[in-house]
CSV table of C-alpha atoms and ligand atoms in Angstrom, one decimal:
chain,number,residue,atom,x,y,z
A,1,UNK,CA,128.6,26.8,250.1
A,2,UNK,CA,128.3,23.5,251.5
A,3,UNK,CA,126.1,22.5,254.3
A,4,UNK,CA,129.2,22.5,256.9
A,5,UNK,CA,130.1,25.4,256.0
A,6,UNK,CA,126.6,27.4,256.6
A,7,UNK,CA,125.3,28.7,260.3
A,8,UNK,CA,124.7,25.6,262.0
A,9,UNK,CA,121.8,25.5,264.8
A,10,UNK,CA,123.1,24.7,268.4
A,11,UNK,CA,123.3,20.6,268.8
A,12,UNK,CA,119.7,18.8,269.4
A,13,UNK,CA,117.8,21.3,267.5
A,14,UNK,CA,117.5,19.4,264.0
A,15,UNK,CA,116.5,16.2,266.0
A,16,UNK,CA,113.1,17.9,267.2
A,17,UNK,CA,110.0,16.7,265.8
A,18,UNK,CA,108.3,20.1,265.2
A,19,UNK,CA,104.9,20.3,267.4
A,20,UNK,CA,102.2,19.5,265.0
A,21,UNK,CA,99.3,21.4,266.6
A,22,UNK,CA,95.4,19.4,266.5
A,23,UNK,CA,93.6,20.3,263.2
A,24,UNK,CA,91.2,22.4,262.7
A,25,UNK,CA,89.3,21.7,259.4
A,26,UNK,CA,87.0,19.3,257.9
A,27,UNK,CA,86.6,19.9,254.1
A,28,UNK,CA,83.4,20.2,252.5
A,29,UNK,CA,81.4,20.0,256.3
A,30,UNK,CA,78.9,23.0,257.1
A,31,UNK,CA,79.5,22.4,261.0
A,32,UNK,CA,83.0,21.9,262.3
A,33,UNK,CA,83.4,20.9,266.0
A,34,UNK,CA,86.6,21.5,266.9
A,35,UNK,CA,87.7,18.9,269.5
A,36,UNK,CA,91.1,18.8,268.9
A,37,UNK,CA,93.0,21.1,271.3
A,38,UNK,CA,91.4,20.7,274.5
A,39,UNK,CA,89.8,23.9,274.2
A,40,UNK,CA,86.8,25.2,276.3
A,41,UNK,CA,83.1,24.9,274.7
A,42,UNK,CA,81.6,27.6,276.7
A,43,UNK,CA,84.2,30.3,275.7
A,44,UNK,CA,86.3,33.0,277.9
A,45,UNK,CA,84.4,35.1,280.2
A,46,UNK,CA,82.6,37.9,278.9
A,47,UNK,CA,84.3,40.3,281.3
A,48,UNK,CA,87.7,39.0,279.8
A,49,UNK,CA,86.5,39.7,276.2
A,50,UNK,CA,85.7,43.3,277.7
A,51,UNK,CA,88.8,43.7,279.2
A,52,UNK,CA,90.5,42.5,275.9
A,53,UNK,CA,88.3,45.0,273.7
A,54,UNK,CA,89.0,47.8,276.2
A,55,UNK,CA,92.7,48.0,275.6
A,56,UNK,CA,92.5,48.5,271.7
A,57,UNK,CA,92.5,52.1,272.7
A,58,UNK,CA,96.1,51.8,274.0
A,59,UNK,CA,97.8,49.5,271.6
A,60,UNK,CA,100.6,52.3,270.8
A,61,UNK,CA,101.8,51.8,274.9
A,62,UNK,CA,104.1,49.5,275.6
A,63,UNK,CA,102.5,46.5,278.4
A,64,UNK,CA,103.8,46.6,281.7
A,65,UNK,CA,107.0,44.4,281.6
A,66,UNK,CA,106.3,43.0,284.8
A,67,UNK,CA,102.9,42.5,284.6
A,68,UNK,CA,101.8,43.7,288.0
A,69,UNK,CA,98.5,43.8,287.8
A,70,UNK,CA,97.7,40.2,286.4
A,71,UNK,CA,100.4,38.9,289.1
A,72,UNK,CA,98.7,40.5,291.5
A,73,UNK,CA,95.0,39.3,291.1
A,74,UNK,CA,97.1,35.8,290.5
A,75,UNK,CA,98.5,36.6,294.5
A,76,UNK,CA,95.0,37.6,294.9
A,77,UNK,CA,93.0,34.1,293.8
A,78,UNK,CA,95.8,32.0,295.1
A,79,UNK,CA,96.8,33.6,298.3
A,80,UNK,CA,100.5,34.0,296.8
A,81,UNK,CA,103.0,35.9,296.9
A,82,UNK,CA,102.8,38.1,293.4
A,83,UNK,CA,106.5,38.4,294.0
A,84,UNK,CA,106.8,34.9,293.2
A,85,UNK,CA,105.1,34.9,289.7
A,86,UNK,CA,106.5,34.9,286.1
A,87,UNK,CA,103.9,35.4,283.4
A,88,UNK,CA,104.6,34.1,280.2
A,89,UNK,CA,103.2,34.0,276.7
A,90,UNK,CA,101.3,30.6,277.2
A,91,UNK,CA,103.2,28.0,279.6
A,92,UNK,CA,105.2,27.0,276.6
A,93,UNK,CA,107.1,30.0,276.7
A,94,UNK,CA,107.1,30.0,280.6
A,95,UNK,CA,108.8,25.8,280.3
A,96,UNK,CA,110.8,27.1,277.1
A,97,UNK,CA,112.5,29.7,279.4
A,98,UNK,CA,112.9,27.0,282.1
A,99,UNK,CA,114.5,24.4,279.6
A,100,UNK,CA,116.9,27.8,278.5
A,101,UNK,CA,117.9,28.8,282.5
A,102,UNK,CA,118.3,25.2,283.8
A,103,UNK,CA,119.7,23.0,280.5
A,104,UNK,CA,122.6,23.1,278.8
A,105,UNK,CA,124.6,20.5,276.6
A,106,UNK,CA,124.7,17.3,278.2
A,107,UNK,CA,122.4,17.7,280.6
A,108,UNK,CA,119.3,15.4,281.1
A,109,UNK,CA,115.1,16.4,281.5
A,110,UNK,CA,113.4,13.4,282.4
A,111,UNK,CA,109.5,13.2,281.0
A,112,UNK,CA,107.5,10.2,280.8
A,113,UNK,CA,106.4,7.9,277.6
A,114,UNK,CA,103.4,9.7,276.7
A,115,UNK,CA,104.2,13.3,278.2
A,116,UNK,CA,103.3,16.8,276.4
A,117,UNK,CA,105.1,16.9,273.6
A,118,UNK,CA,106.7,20.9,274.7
A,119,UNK,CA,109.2,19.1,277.0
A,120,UNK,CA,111.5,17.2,274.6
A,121,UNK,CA,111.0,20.1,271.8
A,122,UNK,CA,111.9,22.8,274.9
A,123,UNK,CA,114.8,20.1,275.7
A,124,UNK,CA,116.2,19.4,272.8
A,125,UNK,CA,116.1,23.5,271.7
A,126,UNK,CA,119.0,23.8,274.5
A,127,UNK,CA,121.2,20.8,273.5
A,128,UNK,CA,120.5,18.4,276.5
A,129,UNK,CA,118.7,15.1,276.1
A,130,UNK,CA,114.9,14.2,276.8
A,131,UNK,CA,115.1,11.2,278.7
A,132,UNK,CA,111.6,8.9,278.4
A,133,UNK,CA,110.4,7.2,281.9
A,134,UNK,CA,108.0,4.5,281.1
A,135,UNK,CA,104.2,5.2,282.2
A,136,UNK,CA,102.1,2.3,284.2
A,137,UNK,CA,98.3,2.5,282.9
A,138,UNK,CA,99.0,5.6,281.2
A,139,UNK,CA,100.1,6.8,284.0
A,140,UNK,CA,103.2,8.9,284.9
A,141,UNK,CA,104.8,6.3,287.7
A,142,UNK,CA,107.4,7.7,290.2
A,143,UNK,CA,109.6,4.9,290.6
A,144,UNK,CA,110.1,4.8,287.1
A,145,UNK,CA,111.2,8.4,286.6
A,146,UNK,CA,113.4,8.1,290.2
A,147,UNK,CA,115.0,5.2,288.1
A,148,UNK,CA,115.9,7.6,285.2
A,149,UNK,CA,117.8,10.0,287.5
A,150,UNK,CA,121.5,10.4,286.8
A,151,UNK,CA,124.6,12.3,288.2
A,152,UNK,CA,123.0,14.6,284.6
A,153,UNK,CA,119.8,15.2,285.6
A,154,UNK,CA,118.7,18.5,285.3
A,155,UNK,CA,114.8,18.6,284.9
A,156,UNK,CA,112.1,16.5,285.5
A,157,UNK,CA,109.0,17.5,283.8
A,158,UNK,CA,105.8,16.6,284.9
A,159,UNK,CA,102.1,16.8,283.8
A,160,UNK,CA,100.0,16.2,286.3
A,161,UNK,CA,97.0,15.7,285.1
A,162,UNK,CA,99.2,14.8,281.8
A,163,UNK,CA,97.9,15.3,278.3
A,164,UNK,CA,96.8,13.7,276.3
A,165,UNK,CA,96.4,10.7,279.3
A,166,UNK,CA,94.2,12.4,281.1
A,167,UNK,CA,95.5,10.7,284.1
A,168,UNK,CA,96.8,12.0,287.1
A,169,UNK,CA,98.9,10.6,290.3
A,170,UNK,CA,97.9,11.8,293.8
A,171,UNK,CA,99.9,14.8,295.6
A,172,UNK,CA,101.1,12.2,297.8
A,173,UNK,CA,102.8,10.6,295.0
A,174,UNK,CA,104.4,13.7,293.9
A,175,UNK,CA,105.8,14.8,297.5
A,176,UNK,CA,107.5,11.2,297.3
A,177,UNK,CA,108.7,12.0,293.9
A,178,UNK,CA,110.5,15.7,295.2
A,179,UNK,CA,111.7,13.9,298.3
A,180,UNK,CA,113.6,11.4,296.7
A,181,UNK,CA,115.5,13.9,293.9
A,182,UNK,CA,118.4,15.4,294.6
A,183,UNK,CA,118.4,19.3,295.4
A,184,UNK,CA,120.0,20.0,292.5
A,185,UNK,CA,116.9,18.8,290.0
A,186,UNK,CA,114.4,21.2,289.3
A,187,UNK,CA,110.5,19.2,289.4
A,188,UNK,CA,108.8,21.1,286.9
A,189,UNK,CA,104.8,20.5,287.8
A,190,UNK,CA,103.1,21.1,284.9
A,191,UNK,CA,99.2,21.8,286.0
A,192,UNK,CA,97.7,22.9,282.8
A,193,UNK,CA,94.1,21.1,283.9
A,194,UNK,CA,94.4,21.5,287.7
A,195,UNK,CA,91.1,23.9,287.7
A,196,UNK,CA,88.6,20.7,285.9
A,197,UNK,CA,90.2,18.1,288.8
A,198,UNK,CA,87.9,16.9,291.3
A,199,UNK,CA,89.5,14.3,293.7
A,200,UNK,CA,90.4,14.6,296.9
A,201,UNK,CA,94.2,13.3,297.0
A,202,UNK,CA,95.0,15.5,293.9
A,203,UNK,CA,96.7,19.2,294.8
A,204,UNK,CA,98.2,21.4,291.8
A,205,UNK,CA,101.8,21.8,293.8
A,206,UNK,CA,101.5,25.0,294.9
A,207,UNK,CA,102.4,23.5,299.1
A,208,UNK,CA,104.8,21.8,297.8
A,209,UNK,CA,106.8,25.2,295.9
A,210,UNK,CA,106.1,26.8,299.1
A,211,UNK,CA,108.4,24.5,301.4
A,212,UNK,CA,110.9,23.8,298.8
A,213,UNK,CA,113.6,25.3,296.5
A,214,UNK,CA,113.7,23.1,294.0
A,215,UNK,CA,110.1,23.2,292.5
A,216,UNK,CA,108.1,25.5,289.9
A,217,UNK,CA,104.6,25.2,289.1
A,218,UNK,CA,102.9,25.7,285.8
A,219,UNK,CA,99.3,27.2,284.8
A,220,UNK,CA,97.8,28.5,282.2
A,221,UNK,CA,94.7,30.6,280.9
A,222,UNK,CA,94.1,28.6,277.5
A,223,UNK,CA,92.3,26.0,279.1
A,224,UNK,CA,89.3,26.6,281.7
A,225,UNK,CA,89.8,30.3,281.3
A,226,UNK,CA,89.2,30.2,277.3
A,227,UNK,CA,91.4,32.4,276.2
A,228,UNK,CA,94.3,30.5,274.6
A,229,UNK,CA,94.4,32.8,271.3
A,230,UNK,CA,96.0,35.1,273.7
A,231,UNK,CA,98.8,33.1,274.9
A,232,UNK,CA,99.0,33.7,278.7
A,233,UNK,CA,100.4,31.3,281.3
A,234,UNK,CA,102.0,31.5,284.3
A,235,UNK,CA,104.3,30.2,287.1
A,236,UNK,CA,104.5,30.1,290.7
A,237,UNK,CA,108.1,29.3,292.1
A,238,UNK,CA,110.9,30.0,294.7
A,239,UNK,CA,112.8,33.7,294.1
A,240,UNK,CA,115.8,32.1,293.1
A,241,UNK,CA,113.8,30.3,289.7
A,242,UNK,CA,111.7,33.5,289.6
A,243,UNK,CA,114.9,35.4,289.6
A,244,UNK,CA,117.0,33.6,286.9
A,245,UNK,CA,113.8,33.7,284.7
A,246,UNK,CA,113.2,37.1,284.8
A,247,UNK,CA,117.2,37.6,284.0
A,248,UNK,CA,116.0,35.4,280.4
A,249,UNK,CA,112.5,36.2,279.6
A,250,UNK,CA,111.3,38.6,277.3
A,251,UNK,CA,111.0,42.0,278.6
A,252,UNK,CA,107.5,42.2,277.4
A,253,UNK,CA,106.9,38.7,276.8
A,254,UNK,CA,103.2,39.4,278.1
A,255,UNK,CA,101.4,41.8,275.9
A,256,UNK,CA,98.5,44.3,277.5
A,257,UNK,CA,95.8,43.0,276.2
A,258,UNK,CA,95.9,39.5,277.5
A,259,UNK,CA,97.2,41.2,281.0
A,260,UNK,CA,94.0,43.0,280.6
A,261,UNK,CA,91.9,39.7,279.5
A,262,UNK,CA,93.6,37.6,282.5
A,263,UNK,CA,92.7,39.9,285.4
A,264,UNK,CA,89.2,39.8,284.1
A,265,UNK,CA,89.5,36.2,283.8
A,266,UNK,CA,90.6,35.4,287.1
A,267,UNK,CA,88.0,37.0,288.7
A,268,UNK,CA,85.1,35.9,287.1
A,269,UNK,CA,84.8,32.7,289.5
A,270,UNK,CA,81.2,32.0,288.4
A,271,UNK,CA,82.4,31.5,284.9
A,272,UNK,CA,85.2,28.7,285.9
A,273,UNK,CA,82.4,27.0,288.0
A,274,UNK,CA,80.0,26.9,285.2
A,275,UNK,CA,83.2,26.0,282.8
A,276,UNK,CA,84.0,23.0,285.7
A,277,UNK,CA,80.3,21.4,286.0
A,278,UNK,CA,79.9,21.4,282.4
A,279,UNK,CA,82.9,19.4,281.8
A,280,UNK,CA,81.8,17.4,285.4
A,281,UNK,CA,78.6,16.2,283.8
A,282,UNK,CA,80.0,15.4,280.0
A,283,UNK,CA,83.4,13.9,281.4
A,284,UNK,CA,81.3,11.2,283.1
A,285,UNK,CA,78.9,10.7,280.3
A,286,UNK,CA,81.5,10.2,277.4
A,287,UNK,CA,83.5,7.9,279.2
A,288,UNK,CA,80.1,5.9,279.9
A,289,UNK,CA,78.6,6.1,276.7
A,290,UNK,CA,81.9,5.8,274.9
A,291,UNK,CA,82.6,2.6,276.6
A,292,UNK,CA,79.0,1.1,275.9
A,293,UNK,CA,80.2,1.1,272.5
A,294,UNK,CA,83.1,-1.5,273.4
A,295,UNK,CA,86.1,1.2,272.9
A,296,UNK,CA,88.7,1.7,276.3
A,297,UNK,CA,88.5,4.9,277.8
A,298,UNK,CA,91.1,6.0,279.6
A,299,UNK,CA,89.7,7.8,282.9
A,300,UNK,CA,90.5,11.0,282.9
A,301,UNK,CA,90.6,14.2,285.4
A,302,UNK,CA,91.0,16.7,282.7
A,303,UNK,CA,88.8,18.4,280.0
A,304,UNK,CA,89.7,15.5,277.0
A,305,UNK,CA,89.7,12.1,277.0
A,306,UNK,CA,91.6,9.6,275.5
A,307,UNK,CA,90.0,6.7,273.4
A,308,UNK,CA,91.5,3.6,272.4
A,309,UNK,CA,90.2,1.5,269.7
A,310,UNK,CA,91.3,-2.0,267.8
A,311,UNK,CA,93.5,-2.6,265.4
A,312,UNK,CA,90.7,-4.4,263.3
A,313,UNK,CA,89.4,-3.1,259.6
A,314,UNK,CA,87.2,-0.2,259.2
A,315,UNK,CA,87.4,0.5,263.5
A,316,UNK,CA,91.0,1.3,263.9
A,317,UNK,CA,91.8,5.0,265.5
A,318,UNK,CA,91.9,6.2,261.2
A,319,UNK,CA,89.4,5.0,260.4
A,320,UNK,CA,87.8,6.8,263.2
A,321,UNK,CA,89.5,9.8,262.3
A,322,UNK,CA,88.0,9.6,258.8
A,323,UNK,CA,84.1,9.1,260.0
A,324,UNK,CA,84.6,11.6,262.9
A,325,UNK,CA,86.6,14.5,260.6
A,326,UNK,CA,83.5,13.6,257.5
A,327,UNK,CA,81.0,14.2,260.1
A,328,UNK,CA,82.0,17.5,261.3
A,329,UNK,CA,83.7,15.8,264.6
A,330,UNK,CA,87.7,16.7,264.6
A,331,UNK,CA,89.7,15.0,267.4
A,332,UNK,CA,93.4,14.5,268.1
A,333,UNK,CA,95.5,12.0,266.4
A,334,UNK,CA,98.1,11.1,269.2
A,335,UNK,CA,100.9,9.3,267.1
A,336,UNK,CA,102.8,11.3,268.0
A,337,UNK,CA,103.0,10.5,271.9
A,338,UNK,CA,103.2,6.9,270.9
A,339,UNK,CA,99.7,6.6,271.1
A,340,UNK,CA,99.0,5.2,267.0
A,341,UNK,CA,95.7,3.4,268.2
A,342,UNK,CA,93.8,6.0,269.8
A,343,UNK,CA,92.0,9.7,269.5
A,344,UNK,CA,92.1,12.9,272.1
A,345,UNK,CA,88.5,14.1,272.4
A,346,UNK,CA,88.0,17.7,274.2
A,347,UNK,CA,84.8,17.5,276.3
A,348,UNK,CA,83.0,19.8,273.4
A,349,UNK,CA,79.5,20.9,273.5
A,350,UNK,CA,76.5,18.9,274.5
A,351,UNK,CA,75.8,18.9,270.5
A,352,UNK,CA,79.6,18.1,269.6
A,353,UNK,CA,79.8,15.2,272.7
A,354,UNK,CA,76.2,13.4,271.5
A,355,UNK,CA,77.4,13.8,267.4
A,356,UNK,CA,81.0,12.1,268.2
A,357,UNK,CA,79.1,9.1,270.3
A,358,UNK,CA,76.5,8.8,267.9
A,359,UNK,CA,79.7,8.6,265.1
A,360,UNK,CA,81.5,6.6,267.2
A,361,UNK,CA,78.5,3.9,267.8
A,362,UNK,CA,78.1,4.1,263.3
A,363,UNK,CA,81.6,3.2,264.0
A,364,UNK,CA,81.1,0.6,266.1
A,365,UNK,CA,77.9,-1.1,264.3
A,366,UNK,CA,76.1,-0.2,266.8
A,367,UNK,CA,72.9,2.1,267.3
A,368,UNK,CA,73.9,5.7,268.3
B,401,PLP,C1,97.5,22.9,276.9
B,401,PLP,C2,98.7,22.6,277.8
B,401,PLP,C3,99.5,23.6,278.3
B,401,PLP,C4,99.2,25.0,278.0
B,401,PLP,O1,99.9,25.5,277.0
B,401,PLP,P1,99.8,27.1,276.7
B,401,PLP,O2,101.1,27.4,276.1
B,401,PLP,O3,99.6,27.8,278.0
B,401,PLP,O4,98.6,27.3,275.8
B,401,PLP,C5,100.6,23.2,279.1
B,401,PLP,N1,100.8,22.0,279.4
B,401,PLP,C6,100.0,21.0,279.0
B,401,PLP,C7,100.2,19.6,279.5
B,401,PLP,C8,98.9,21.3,278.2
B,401,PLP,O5,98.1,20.3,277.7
C-alpha cells in the first residue's frame, strides 16, 4: 500500500510537535529533585489522599458522569454556580474539548510566542492554525494579540500567569483585551497558577465569565492542590460553552477517585495557605539569590521561574542542564517555547531550592 493510499489523519495533525513532558531522571544520582513540571514540594492534602484511598472499595461503579459532587464544593469555594462547571481530566482535556467545539479547518487560535505548548497541539489536532502574537518582556501583550485577529479567528488562548514565563498582565489588561474582540471569539483564560498570585491588579477571570458570553476559564488541581497524577481540572463558563462541551466530552471523562480526591482537596484551605507561603518565601529568595549569581530572572507570579543564562562556554542553559541533572537538580529545558538559552525551575523544597543555587553559583564560579 502506499502512503496515500493508507487512513490519513485529519489536516494539521502530522505538523504537531508532540508535548515532550519535563524529565524525570538523573542517572546514577541517589537523590533526584524533581523540578521539572511545576509540581508542588509539599504534596496533596492528606484528606485528598484519604478521599483517594477511600474509593478503592468502589472501583467496579462507574463515577458520576456529571461530577456533582466535585462541581458542587467547586460552586461552594468559588461562590459559583455548579451549573456552570465542566470537569475534565486535567485542563488539557478541558482546552482539547474547547479546541474540538470551537475549531474547525481554517479557522485561527491566537496564542502568544512563548505560550503553553497544549494550545497549538489542541489547535492543530482540529485542522485550524495556531497563530503566534509576539510577547513584550516575556510578556503576553494585548495589542499584539488584537493585531493578530482576523475575519478567522476563532480562539484566543491565554495563560495568565503563562508558563513557563511566569509573568502575568493585570485583569485590567485582560478586560481591554475581551472588549476589543469581536463576539464571535472565544478568550480562553487559562489560570493554571491563579491560587500562588499575590498582586493586587491580578484577578483569575472569573468577573469577567460572569458578565460575558464569550469567555471560559481554566483551573486545575495538578498544581497548588498536588494532585496532578490524577488528572483533574476544570472550567467555569457561560451555559452556552458549558452546553456544547458537555454535548463533546467524555461521559465519564472524570473518574471517582479524583472526584473523590478533589472535594477533599478543595476544602482543605489550610493546606493551599501553607502550599502559597512556602512558595511566597522561596519565590522571592530564588529570584534574589539566583540573580546574585549574575543570571536574569524573569519575575514571576507562579510556582517556577524562568532563568536565563549566556551564551558563553561551560555557562550556557546545557551546560546548566548537565551540572544541575549530575547533581540531582532536574529543571525544564524550554526549547521548545523558543526559549534555547534558559531553564524552568519549580519552586522545590527548601533542600532542592539551596542545592540548585549552590549548583548554579559552581556554575557561575562563584561561591554557593
Ligand atoms: C500545568 C498547566 C496546566 C494544567 O494542566 P493539567 O492538564 O490540568 O495538568 C494548564 N495550563 C498551564 C499553562 C499549565 O502550566
Amino acid at each position: 500500500m502506499s502512503a496515500l493510499e493508507r487512513p490519513q489523519p485529519r489536516p494539521g495533525v502530522l505538523s504537531i510537535k508532540a508535548y515532550v513532558p519535563g524529565k524525570s531522571h538523573a542517572p546514577g544520582v541517589a537523590k533526584v529533585h524533581k523540578l521539572s513540571s511545576n509540581e508542588t514540594p509539599l504534596g496533596p492534602s492528606p484528606q485528598a489522599v484519604q478521599a483517594y484511598l477511600a474509593e478503592a472499595e468502589r472501583l467496579h461503579d462507574y463515577p458520576d458522569g456529571s461530577a456533582s459532587a466535585l462541581r458542587e464544593a467547586i460552586g461552594r469555594a468559588y461562590g459559583l454556580d455548579p451549573d456552570r462547571i465542566v470537569c475534565g481530566a486535567g485542563s488539557d482535556d478541558l482546552l482539547n474539548l474547547i479546541a474540538r467545539a470551537y475549531l474547525q479547518d481554517g479557522d485561527e487560535a491566537i496564542h502568544t510566542t512563548h505560550g503553553f505548548l497544549v494550545y497549538p497541539i489542541a489547535t492543530l489536532g482540529t485542522g485550524a492554525t495556531p497563530v503566534v502574537a509576539p510577547e513584550t518582556n516575556y510578556t503576553a501583550d494585548v495589542d499584539a494579540i488584537l493585531a493578530k485577529v482576523s475575519e478567522r479567528t476563532k480562539v484566543v488562548f491565554l495563560a495568565n500567569p503563562n508558563n513557563p514565563t511566569g509573568t502575568y498582565i493585570p485583569f485590567d489588561e485582560v478586560k481591554r483585551l475581551h472588549a476589543a474582540l469581536p463576539p464571535r471569539v472565544l478568550l480562553v483564560i487559562d489560570a493554571a497558577y491563579a491560587e500562588y498570585v499575590r498582586r493586587n491588579d491580578y484577578e483569575s477571570g472569573i468577573d469577567l465569565v460572569a458578565t460575558s458570553e464569550n469567555v471560559v476559564m481554566c483551573r486545575t488541581f495538578s498544581k497548588i492542590y498536588g494532585l496532578a497524577a490524577l488528572r483533574l481540572g476544570w472550567l467555569y463558563g457561560p451555559a452556552h460553552v458549558v452546553d456544547a462541551l458537555n454535548r463533546i466530552r467524555g461521559p465519564f471523562n472524570v473518574n471517582a477517585p479524583s472526584i473523590a480526591a478533589g472535594v477533599a482537596a478543595i476544602g482543605d484551605t489550610a493546606h493551599v495557605e501553607l502550599s502559597r507561603q512556602h512558595n511566597e518565601r522561596w519565590l522571592a529568595w530564588l529570584t534574589e539569590e539566583i540573580g546574585k549569581l549574575g543570571l536574569t530572572v524573569t519575575p514571576s507570579v507562579g510556582n517556577f521561574i524562568l532563568i536565563h543564562f549566556p551564551d558563553e562556554k561551560g555557562k550556557t542553559a546545557k551546560d546548566a542542564d548537565t551540572l544541575l541533572t549530575s547533581r540531582g537538580v532536574v529543571m525544564r529545558a524550554v526549547g521548545a517555547y523558543h526559549l534555547p538559552d534558559a531553564l524552568r525551575m519549580s519552586i522545590g523544597t527548601e533542600e532542592a531550592n539551596r542545592l540548585a543555587v549552590a549548583t548554579l553559583a559552581a556554575l557561575m564560579g562563584k561561591k554557593g
